[in-house]
mmCIF file of C-alpha atoms in Angstrom:
data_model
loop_
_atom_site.group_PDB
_atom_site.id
_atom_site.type_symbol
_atom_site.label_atom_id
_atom_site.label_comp_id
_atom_site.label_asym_id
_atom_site.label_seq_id
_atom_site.Cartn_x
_atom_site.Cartn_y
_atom_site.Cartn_z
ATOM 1 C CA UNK A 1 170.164 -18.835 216.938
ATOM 2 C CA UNK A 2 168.123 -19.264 220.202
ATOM 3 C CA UNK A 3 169.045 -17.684 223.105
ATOM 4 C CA UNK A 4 169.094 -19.245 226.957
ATOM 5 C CA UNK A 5 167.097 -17.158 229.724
ATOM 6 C CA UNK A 6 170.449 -16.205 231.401
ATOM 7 C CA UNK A 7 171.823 -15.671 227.964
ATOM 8 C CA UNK A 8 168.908 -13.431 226.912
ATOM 9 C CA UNK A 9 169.324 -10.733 230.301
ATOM 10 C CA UNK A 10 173.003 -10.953 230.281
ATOM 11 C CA UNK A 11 172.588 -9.240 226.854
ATOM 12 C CA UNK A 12 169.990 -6.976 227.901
ATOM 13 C CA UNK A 13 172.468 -5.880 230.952
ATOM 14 C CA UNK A 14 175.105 -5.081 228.510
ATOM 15 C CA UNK A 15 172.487 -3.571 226.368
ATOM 16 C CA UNK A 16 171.896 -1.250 229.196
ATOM 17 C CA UNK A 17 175.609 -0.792 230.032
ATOM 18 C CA UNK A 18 176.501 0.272 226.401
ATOM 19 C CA UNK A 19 173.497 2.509 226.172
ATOM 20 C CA UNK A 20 174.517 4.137 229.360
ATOM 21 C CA UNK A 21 178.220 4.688 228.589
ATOM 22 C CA UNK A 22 177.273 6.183 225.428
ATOM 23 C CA UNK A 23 174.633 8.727 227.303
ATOM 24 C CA UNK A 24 178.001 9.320 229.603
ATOM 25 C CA UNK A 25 180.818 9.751 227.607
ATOM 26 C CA UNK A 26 179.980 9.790 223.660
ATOM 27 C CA UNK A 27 180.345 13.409 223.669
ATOM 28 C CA UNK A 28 183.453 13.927 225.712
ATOM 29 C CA UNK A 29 184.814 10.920 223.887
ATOM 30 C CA UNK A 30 183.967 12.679 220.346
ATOM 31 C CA UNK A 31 185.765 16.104 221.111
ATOM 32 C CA UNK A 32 188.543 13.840 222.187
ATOM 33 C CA UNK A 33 188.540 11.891 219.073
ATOM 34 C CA UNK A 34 188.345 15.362 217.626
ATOM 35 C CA UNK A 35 191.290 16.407 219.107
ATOM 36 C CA UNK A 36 193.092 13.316 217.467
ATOM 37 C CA UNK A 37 191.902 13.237 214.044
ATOM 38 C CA UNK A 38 191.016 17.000 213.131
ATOM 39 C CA UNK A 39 187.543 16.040 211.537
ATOM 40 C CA UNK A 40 184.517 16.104 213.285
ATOM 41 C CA UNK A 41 182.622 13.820 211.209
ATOM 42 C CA UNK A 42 185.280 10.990 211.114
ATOM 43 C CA UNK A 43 185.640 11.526 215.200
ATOM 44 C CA UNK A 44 181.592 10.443 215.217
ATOM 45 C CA UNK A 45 182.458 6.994 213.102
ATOM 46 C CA UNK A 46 185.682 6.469 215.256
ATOM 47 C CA UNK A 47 183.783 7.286 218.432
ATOM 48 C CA UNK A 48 180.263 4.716 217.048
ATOM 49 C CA UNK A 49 183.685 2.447 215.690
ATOM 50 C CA UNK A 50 184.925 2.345 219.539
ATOM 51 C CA UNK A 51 181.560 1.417 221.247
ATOM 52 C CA UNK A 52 180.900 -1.353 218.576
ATOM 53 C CA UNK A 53 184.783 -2.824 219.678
ATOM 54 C CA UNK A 54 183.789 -2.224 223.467
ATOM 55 C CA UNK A 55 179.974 -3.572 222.961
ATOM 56 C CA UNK A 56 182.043 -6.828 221.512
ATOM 57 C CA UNK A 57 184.584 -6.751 224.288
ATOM 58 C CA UNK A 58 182.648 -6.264 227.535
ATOM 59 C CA UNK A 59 182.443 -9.231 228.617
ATOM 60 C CA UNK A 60 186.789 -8.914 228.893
ATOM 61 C CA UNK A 61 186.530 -5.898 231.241
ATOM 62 C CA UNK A 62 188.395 -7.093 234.171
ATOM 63 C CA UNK A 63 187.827 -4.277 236.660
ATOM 64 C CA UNK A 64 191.787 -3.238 236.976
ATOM 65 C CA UNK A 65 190.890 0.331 235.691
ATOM 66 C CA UNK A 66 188.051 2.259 235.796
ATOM 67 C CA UNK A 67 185.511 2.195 233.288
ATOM 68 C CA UNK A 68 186.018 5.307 232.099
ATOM 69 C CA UNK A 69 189.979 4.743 231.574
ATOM 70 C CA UNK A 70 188.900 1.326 229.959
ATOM 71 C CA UNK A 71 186.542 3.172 227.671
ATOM 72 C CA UNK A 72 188.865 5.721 226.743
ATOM 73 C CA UNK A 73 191.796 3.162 225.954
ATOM 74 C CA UNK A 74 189.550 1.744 223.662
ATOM 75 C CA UNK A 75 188.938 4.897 222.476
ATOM 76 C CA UNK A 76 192.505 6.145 221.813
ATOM 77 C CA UNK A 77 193.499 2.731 220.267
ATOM 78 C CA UNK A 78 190.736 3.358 217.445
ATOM 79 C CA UNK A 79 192.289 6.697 216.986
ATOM 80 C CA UNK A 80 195.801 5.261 216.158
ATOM 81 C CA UNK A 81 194.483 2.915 213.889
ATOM 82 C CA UNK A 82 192.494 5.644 211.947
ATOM 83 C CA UNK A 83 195.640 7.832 211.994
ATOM 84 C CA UNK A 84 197.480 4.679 210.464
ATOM 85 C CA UNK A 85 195.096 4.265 207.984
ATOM 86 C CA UNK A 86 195.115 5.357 204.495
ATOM 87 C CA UNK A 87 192.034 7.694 205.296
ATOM 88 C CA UNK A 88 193.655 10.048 207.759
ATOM 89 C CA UNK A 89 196.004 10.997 204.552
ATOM 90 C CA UNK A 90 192.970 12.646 202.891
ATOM 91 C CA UNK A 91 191.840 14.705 206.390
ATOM 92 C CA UNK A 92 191.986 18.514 206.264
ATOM 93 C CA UNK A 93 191.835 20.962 209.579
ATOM 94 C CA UNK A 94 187.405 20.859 210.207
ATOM 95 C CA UNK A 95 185.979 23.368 212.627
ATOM 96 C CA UNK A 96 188.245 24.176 216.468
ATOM 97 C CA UNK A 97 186.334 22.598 219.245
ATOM 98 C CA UNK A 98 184.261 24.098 221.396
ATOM 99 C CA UNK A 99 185.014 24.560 224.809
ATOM 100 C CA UNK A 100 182.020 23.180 228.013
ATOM 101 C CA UNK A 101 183.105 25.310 230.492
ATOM 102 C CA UNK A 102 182.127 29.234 229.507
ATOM 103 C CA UNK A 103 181.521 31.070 232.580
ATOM 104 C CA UNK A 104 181.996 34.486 231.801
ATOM 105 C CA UNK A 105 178.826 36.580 231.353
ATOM 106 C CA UNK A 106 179.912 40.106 229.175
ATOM 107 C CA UNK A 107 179.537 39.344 225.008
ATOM 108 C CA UNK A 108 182.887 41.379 224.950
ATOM 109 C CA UNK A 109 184.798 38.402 227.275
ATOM 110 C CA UNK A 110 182.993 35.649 225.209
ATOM 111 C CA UNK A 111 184.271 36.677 221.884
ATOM 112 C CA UNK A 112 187.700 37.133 223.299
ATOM 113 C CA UNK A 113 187.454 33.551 225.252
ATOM 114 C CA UNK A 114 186.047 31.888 221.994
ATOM 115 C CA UNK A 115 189.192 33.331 220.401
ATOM 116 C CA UNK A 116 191.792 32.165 222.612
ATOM 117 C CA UNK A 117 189.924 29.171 223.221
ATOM 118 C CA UNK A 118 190.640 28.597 219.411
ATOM 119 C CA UNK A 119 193.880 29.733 219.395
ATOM 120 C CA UNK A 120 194.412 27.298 221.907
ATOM 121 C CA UNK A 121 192.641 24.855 220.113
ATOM 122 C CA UNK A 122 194.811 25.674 216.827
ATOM 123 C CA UNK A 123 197.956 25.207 218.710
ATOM 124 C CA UNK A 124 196.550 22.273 220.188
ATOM 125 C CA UNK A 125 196.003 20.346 216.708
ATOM 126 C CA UNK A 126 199.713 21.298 215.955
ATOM 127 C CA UNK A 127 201.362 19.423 218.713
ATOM 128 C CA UNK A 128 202.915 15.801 217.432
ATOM 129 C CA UNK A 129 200.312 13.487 218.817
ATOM 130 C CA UNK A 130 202.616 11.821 221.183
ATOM 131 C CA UNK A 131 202.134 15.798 223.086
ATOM 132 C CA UNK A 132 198.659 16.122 221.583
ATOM 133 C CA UNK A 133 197.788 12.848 223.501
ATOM 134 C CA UNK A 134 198.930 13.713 226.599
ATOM 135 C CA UNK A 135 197.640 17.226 226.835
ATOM 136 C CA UNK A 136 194.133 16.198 225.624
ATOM 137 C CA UNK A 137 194.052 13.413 228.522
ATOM 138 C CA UNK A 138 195.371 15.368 231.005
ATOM 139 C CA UNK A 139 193.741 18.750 230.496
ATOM 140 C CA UNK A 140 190.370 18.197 228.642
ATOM 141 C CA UNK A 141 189.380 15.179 230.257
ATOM 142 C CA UNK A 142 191.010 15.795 233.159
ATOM 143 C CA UNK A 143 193.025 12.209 233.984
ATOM 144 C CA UNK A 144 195.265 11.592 236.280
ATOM 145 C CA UNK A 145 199.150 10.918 234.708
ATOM 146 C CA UNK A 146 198.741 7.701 236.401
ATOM 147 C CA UNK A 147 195.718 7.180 234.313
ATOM 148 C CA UNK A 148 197.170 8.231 231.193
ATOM 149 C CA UNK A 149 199.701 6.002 231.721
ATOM 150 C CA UNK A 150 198.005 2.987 232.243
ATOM 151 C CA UNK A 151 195.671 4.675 228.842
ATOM 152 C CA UNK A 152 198.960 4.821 226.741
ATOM 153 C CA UNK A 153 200.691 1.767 227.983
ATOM 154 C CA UNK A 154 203.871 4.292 229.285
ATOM 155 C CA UNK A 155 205.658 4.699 232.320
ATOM 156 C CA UNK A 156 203.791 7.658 234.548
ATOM 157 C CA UNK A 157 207.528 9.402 234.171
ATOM 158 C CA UNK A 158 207.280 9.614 230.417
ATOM 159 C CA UNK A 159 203.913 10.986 230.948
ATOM 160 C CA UNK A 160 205.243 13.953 232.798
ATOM 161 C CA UNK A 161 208.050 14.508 230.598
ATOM 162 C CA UNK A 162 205.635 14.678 227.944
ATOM 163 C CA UNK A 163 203.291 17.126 229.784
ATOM 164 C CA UNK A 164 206.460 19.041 230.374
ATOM 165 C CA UNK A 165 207.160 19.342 226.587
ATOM 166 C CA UNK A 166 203.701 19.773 225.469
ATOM 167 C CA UNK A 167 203.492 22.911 227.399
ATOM 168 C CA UNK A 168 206.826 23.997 225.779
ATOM 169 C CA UNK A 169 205.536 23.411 222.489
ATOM 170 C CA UNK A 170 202.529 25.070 223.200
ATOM 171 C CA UNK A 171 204.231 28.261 224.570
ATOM 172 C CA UNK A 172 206.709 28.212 221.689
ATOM 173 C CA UNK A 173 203.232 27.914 218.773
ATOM 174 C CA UNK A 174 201.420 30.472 220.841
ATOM 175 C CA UNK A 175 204.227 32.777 220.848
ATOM 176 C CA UNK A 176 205.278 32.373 217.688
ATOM 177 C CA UNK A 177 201.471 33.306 216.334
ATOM 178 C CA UNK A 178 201.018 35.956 218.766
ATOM 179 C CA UNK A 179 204.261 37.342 217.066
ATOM 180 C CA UNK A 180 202.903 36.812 213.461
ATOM 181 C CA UNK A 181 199.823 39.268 214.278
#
């Protein structure tokens, strides 16, 4: 197939677009996908599966959202359909993630951040994903609820409420495991 002039740098400019929303985001958007699917490796193929679907698709991007919130819908859609699909049935518990923003300086408060952080993390991965979602979004990637809610397709209230329960949950896990030790 021959390409026009026009047709030839409109694909180099989305060339460049993809390659620089990968550079941006394909490591915040793989400890997401992470957070969704409990395997590291199968968060890479969903993460390399969502920039194929948004390499396709972005010529569709209308500009009502950010890019990043576009990117990430795409993102979280992929995740759903990998959760649906017969694979996810075979995925055990991988390695916690790690957490970008370490600021203490002593070995002594490392170790013990690195341990809550995976405690954290643990209680994280227990949530039901409609509260996994929700925290992920809102605390590890730091949207807005009215972001998550145009993300998720829900009403910015049910976004809140499910903040609100999240946090519950998450109090009740870490409780209940700082009980068990």
């Amino acid at each position: 197939m021959q390409l026009t002039r026009n047709e030839w740098n409109h694909q180099l400019d989305q060339n460049d677009m993809l390659e620089e929303l990968m550079s941006e985001y394909g490591e915040e958007l793989t400890r997401t996908a992470y957070l969704y699917l409990k395997d590291w490796s199968l968060a890479e193929d969903t993460v390399q599966e969502s920039f194929i679907k948004l390499y396709k698709n972005l010529h569709t991007f209308r500009g009502d959202a950010s890019i990043k919130t576009w990117v990430y819908k795409i993102l979280t859609n992929t995740c759903k359909d990998v959760l649906r699909s017969a694979t996810m049935k075979k995925v055990v518990l991988g390695n916690f993630f790690d957490f970008k923003n370490q600021t203490e300086k002593s070995a002594e408060s490392t170790i013990l951040n690195n341990e809550s952080g995976r405690e954290l993390a643990g209680a994280v991965l227990k949530l039901p994903l409609k509260y996994r979602e929700v925290i992920i979004l809102f605390y590890y990637q730091s949207f807005s609820t009215k972001e998550i809610s145009q993300l998720l397709s829900i009403t910015e209230s049910t976004v809140r409420v499910r903040l609100n329960r999240g946090r519950e949950k998450l109090r009740s896990l870490m409780r209940r495991d700082f009980d068990e030790d």
